[in-house]
Coordinates of C-alpha atoms in Angstrom, one line a residue:
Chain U
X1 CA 4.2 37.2 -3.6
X2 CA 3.4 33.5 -2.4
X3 CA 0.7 35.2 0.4
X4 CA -1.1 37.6 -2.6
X5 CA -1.2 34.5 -4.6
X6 CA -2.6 32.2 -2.1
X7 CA -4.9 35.3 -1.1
X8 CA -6.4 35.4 -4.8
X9 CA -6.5 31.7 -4.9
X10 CA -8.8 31.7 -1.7
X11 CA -11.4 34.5 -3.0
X12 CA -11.7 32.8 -6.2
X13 CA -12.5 29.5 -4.9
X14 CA -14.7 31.6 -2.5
X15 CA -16.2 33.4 -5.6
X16 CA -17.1 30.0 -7.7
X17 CA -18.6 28.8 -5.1
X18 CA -21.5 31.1 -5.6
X19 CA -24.9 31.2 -4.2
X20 CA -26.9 28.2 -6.7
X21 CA -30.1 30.0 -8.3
X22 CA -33.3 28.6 -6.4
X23 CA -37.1 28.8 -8.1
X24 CA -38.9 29.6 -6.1
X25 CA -42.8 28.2 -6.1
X26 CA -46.5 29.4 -5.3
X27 CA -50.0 27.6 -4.8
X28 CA -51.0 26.9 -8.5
X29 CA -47.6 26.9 -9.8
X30 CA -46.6 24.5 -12.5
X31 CA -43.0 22.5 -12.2
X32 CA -41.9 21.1 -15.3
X33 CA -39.1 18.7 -15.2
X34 CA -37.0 17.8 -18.2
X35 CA -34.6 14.8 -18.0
X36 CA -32.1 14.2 -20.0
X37 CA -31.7 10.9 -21.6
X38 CA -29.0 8.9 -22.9
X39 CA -29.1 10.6 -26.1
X40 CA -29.5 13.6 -25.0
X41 CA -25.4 15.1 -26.1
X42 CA -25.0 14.0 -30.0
X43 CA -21.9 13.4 -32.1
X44 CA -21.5 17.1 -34.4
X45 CA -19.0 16.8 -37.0
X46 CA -16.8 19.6 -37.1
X47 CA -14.2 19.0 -39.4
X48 CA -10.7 16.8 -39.6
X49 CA -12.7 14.3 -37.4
X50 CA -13.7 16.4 -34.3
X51 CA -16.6 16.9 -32.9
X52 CA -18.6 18.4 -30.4
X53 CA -21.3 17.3 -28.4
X54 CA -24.0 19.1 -29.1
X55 CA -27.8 19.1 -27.2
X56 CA -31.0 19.2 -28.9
X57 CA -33.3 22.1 -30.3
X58 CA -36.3 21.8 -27.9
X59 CA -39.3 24.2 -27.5
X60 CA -42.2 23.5 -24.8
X61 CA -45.3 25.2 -24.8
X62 CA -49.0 25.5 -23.3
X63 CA -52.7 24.6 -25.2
X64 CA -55.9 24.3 -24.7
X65 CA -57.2 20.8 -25.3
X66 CA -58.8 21.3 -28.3
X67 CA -55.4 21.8 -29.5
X68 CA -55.6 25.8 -30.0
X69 CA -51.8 27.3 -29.2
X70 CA -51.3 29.5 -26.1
X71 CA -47.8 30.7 -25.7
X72 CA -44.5 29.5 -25.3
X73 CA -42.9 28.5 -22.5
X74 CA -39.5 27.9 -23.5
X75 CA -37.4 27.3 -27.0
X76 CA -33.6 27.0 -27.8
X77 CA -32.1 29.9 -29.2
X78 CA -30.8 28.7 -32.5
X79 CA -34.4 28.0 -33.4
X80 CA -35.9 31.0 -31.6
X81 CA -33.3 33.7 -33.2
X82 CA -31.7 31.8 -36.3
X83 CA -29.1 31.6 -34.4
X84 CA -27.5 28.5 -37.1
X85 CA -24.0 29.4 -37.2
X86 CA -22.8 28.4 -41.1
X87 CA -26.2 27.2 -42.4
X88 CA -25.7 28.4 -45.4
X89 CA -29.0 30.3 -45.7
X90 CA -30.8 27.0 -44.6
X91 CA -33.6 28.0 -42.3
X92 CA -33.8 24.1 -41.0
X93 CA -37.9 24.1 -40.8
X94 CA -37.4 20.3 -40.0
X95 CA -35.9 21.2 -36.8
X96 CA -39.2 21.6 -34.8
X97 CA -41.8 21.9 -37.6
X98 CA -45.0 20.9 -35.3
X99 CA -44.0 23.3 -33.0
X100 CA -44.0 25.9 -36.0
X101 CA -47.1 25.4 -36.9
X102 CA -48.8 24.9 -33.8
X103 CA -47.4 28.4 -33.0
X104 CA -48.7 29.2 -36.4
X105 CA -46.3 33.0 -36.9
X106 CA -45.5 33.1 -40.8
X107 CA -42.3 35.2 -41.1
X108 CA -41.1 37.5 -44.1
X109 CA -39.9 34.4 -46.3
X110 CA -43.3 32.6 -45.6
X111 CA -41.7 30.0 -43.4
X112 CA -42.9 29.3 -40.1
X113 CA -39.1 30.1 -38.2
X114 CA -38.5 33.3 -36.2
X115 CA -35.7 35.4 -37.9
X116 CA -32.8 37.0 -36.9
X117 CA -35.0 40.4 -37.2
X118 CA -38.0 38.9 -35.3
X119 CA -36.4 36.2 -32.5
X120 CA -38.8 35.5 -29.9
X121 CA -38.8 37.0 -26.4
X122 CA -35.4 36.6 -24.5
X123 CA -37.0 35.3 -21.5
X124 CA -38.2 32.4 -22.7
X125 CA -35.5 32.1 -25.2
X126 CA -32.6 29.9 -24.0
X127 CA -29.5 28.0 -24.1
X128 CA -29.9 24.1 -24.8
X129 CA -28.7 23.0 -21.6
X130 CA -25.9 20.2 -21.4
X131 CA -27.9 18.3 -18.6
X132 CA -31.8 18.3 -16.5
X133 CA -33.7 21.4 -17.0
X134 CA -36.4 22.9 -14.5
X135 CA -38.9 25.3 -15.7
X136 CA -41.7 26.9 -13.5
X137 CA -44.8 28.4 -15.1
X138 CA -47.4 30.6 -13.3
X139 CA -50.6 30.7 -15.2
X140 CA -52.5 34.0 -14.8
X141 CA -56.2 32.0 -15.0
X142 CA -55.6 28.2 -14.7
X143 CA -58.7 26.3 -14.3
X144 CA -59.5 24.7 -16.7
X145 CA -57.4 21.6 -18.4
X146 CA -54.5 22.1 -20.4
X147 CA -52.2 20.4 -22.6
X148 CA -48.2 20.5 -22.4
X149 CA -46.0 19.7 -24.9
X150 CA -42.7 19.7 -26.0
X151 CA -40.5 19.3 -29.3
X152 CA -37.1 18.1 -29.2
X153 CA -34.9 17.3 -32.0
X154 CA -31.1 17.0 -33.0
X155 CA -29.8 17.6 -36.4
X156 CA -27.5 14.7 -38.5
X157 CA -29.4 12.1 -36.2
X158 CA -29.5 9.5 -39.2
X159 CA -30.2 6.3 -38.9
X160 CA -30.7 3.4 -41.4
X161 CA -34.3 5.0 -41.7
X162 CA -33.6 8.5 -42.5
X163 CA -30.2 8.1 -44.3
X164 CA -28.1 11.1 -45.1
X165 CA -27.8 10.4 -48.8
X166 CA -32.0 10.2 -49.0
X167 CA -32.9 13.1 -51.6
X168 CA -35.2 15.9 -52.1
X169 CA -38.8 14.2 -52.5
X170 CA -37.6 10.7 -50.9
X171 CA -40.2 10.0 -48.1
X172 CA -37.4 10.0 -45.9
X173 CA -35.5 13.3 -46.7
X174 CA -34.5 15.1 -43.8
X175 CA -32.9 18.5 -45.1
X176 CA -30.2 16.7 -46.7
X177 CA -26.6 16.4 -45.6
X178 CA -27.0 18.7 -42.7
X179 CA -30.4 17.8 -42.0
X180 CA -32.5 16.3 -39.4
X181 CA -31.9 12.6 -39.6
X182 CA -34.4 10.9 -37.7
X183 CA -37.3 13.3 -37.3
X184 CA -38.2 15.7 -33.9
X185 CA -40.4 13.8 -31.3
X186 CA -43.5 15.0 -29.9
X187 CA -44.6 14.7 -26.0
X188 CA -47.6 15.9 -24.4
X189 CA -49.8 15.6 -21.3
X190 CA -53.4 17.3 -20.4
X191 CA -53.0 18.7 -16.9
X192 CA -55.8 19.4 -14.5
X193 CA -56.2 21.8 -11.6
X194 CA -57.4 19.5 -9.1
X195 CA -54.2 17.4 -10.2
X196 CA -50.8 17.0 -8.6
X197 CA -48.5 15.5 -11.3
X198 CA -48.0 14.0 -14.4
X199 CA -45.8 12.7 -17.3
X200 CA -45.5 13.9 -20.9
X201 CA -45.8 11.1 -22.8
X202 CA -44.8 10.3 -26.2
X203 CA -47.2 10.4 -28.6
X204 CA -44.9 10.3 -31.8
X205 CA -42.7 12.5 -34.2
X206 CA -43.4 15.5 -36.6
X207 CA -42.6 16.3 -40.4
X208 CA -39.4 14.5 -41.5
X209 CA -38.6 17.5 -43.8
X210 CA -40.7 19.9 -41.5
X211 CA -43.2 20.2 -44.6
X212 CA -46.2 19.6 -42.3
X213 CA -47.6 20.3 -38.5
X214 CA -48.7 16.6 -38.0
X215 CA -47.8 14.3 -35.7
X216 CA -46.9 10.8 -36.9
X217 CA -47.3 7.8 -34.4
X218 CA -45.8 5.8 -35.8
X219 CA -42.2 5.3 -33.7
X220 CA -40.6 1.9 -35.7
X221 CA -38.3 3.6 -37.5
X222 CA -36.8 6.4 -34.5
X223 CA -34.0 4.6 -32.9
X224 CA -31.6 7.1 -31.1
X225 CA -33.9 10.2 -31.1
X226 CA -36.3 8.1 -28.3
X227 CA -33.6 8.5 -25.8
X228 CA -32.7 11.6 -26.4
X229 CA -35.3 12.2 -23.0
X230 CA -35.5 10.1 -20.0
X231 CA -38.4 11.7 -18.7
X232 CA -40.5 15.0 -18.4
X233 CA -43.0 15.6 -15.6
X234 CA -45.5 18.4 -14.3
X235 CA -46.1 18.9 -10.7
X236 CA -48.4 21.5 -9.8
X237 CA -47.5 23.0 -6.3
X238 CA -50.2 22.7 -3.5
Chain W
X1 CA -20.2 41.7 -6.5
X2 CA -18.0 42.8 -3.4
X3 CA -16.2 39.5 -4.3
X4 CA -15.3 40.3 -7.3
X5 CA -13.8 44.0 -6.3
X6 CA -11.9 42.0 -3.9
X7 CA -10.3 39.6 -6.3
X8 CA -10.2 42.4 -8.9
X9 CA -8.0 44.3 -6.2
X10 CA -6.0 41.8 -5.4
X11 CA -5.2 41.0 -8.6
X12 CA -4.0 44.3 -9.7
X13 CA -1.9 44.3 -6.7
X14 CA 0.1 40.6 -7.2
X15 CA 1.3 42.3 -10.6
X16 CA 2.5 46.0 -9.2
X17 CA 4.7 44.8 -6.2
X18 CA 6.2 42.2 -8.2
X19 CA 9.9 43.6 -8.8
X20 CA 11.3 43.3 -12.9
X21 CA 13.7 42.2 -14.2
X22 CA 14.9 43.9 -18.1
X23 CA 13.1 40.5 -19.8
X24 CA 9.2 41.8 -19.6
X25 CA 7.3 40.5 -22.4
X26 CA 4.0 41.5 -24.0
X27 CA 1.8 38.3 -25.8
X28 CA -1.0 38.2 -28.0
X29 CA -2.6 34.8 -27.2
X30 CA -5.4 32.9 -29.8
X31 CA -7.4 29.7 -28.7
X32 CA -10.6 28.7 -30.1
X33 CA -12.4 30.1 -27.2
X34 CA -10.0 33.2 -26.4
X35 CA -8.1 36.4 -27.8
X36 CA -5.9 37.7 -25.1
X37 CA -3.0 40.3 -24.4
X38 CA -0.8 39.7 -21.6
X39 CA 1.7 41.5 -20.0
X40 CA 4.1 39.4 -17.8
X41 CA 6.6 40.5 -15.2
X42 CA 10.0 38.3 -14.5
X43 CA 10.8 38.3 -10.9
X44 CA 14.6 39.4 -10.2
X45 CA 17.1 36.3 -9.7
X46 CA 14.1 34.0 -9.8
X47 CA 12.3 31.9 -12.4
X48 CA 8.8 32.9 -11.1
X49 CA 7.0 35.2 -13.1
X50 CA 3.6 37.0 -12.9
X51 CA 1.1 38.2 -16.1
X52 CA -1.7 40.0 -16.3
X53 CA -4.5 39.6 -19.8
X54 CA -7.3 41.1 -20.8
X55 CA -9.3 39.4 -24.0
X56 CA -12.6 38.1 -25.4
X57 CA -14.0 34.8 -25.6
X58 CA -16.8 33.8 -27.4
X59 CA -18.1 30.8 -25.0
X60 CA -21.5 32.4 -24.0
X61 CA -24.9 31.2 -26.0
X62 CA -24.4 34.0 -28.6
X63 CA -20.7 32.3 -29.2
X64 CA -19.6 35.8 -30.6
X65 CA -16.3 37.2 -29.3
X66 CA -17.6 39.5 -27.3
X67 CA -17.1 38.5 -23.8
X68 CA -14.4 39.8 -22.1
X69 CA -12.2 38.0 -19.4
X70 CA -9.6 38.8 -17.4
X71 CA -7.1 37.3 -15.0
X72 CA -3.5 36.6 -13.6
X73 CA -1.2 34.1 -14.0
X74 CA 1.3 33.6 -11.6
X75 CA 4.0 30.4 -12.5
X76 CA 7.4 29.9 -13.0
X77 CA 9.9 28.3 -15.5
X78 CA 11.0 24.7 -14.9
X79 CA 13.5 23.9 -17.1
X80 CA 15.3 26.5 -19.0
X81 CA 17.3 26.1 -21.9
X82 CA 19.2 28.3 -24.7
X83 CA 16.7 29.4 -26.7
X84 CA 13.2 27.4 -25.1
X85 CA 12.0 26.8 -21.8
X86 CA 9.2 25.1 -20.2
X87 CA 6.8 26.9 -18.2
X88 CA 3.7 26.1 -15.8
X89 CA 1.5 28.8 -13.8
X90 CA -1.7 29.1 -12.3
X91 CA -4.7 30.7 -14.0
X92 CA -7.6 32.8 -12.3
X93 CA -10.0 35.4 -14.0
X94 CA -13.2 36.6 -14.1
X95 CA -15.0 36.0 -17.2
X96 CA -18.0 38.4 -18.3
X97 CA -20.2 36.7 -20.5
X98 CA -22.2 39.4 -22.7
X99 CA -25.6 38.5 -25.0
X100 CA -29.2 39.6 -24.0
X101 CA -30.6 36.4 -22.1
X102 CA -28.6 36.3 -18.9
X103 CA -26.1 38.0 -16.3
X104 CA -23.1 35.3 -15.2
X105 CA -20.5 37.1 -14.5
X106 CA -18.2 34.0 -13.6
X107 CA -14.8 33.3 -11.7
X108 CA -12.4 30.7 -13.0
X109 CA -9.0 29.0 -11.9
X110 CA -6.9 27.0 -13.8
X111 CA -3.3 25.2 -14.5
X112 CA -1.7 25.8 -17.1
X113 CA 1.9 24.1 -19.3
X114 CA 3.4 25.5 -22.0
X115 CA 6.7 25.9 -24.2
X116 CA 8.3 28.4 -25.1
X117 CA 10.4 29.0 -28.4
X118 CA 12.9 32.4 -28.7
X119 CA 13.4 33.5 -31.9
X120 CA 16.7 35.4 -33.1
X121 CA 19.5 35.8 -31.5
X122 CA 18.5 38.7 -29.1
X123 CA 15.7 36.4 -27.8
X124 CA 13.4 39.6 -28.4
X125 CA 10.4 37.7 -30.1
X126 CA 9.2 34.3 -28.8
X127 CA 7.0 31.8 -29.9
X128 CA 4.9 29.9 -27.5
X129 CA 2.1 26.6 -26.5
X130 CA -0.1 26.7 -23.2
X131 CA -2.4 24.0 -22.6
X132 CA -4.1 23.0 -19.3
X133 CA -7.2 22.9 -17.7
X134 CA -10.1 25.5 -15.9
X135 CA -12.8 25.8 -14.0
X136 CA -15.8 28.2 -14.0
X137 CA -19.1 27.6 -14.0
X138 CA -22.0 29.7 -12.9
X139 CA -26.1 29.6 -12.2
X140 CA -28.6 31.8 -14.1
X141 CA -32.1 32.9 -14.0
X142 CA -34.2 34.0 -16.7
X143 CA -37.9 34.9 -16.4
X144 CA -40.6 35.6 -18.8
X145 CA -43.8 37.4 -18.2
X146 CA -47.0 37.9 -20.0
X147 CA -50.5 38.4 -19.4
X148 CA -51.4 35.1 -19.5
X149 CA -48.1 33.5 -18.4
X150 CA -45.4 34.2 -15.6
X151 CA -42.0 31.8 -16.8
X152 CA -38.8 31.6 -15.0
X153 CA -36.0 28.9 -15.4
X154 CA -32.4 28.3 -14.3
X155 CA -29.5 27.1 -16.1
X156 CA -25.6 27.2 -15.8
X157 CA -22.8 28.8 -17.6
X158 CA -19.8 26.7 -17.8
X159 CA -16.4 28.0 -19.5
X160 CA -15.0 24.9 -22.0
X161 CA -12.4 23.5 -19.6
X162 CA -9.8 22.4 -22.1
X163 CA -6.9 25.3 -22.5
X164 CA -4.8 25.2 -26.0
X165 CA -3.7 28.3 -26.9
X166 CA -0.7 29.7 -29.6
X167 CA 1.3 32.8 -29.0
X168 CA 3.3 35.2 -30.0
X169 CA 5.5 37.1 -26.9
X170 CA 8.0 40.4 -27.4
X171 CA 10.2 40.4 -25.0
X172 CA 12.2 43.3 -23.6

């Protein structure tokens, strides 16, 4: 009995310890790196007190530089499948509105959100992942610029700004108890082909009730949310 | 895979040449993460014991319980009294995540406490607590391809580490 149990003990450590999934990169490729920043794991009231850390709704995607979508490189599944667990019917368009309307797909209800019946593809649709996140992208004709930029958000981020109590038609409504809080933040960098690599920068936050597909510079009133990322860089493989 | 046959195998075999005693018991376990039946052997003159379970979790991205896990846990009773004890055992598994985004079919060990209540005076039904900890964790891929756009992108599966767990044993 002892021997079979240190035998099962031995292939399972053996088992865990399984090969670590490599991406592997060509000439031309694209490496994006997302770093996770301090705020990156937020506070999610359950109930009776507990919570749960939860990570942020992000998408990233591709443009051309006169701002024209291309495609999506990678988006959270709750946002790319309403996938909300208990929403309550609430569709939460201020999760990633510029995204949404960059994107520009109007769904059955007329909002901007893929559905249940319509998610996005799977292979670009994803877990928010607890820590760094590496994404490689091959681009079939890449040479001319393009823009990246990414979307992250987490929901009940409030802040003295964006209050959960603010109401329907305040300027600072944010979906309401459940809501956004402080509003998703906006990154973005041109990259070149001649170019090595690069850093999204901030360049400011969307919709605060997801309303609109502008971008707002103004970053006095974000708090939290501008540490929700470290840093994201591109490096394109030579 | 020719791990996992291994351990699956090996598995199976801890539980058959274990020799019984009459006090067996069968267990529906509930945590927030798992549904399991168990099936436990008492080894003769000894306070070790052996169970196998087979369940479903709900700790992959679709958080639906539709995985399904499996696993042994050999241990043994510390301290034993008229109608409760106090046990502790070992935990290993495989756990098969199951949603449409990625394979990670994952390992896991553990320890594991727990108490044990008896109920009635034939001790048939018992009432019992586990808590304790695991580990499992495992790499993905995903890729995505277009005409315009080739994607691919790793991330990890990890099983919640914190065990608590109610259940309800008969014992015969």
């Amino acid at each position: 009995m002892k021997a079979n149990i240190l035998l099962i003990i031995i292939f399972l450590l053996t088992a865990c310890s399984c090969e670590k999934e490599i991406l592997s990169y060509s000439k031309g490729d694209i490496k994006i790196e997302i770093e996770t920043g301090e705020q990156w794991l937020h506070d999610f009231h359950l109930f009776l007190g507990i919570s749960k850390k939860n990570s942020p709704q992000f998408a990233v995607w591709i443009e051309d530089t006169a701002g024209n979508y291309i495609s999506t490189v990678f988006v959270t599944e709750k946002t790319a499948t309403e996938g909300w667990i208990a929403n309550k019917g609430n569709r939460r368009k201020e999760a990633l509105p510029y995204w949404c309307h960059q994107r520009g797909v109007v769904y059955d209800d007329g909002l901007l959100l893929p559905t249940k019946e319509n998610p996005l593809p799977d292979g670009i649709t994803g877990a928010s992942p607890k820590a760094d996140k590496e994404l490689q992208i091959s681009i079939t004709d890449f040479t001319e610029p393009m823009v990246i930029k990414a979307e992250f958000n987490h929901s009940v981020d409030f802040n003295d700004f964006f209050p959960e109590n603010a109401q329907e038609g305040d300027d600072n409504y944010s979906g309401g108890e459940m809501g956004s809080g402080q509003p998703a933040i906006v990154y973005a960098v041109t990259i070149y082909p001649n170019q090595q690599q690069a850093y999204l920068k901030l360049i400011g936050h969307s919709s605060i009730d997801g309303s609109d597909g502008m971008v707002y510079p103004d970053l006095e009133k974000l708090t939290t949310s501008k540490s929700i990322i470290k840093q994201i860089s591109t490096v394109i493989i030579k | 895979m020719k791990h996992l046959r291994i351990t699956v195998a090996l598995l199976l075999f801890s539980v058959i040449t274990g020799k019984a005693q009459n006090n067996n018991r069968i267990s529906a376990e509930f945590s927030g993460n798992n549904i399991c039946l168990a099936y436990q052997l008492n080894f003769e003159k000894t306070p070790v014991y052996s169970s196998v379970y087979v369940g479903l979790g709900n700790q992959d991205i679709n958080s639906k319980f539709d995985d399904v896990l499996f696993g042994i846990k050999p241990g043994m009773q510390f301290i034993s009294f008229a109608k409760s004890n106090i046990f502790g055992h070992l935990n290993a598994g495989i756990y098969f995540p199951n949603n449409k985004y990625y394979d990670a079919v994952t390992p896991f060990v553990g320890i594991n406490i727990g108490y044990e209540k008896f109920l009635g005076k034939q001790k048939k039904h018992s009432l019992f607590i586990e808590t304790g900890y695991i580990y499992g964790q495992r790499e993905y891929m995903q890729i995505y391809e277009s005409d315009i756009l080739y994607v691919s992108s790793t991330d990890k599966f990890k099983l919640f580490p914190v065990i608590f767990s109610l259940a309800y044993g008969f014992n015969f």
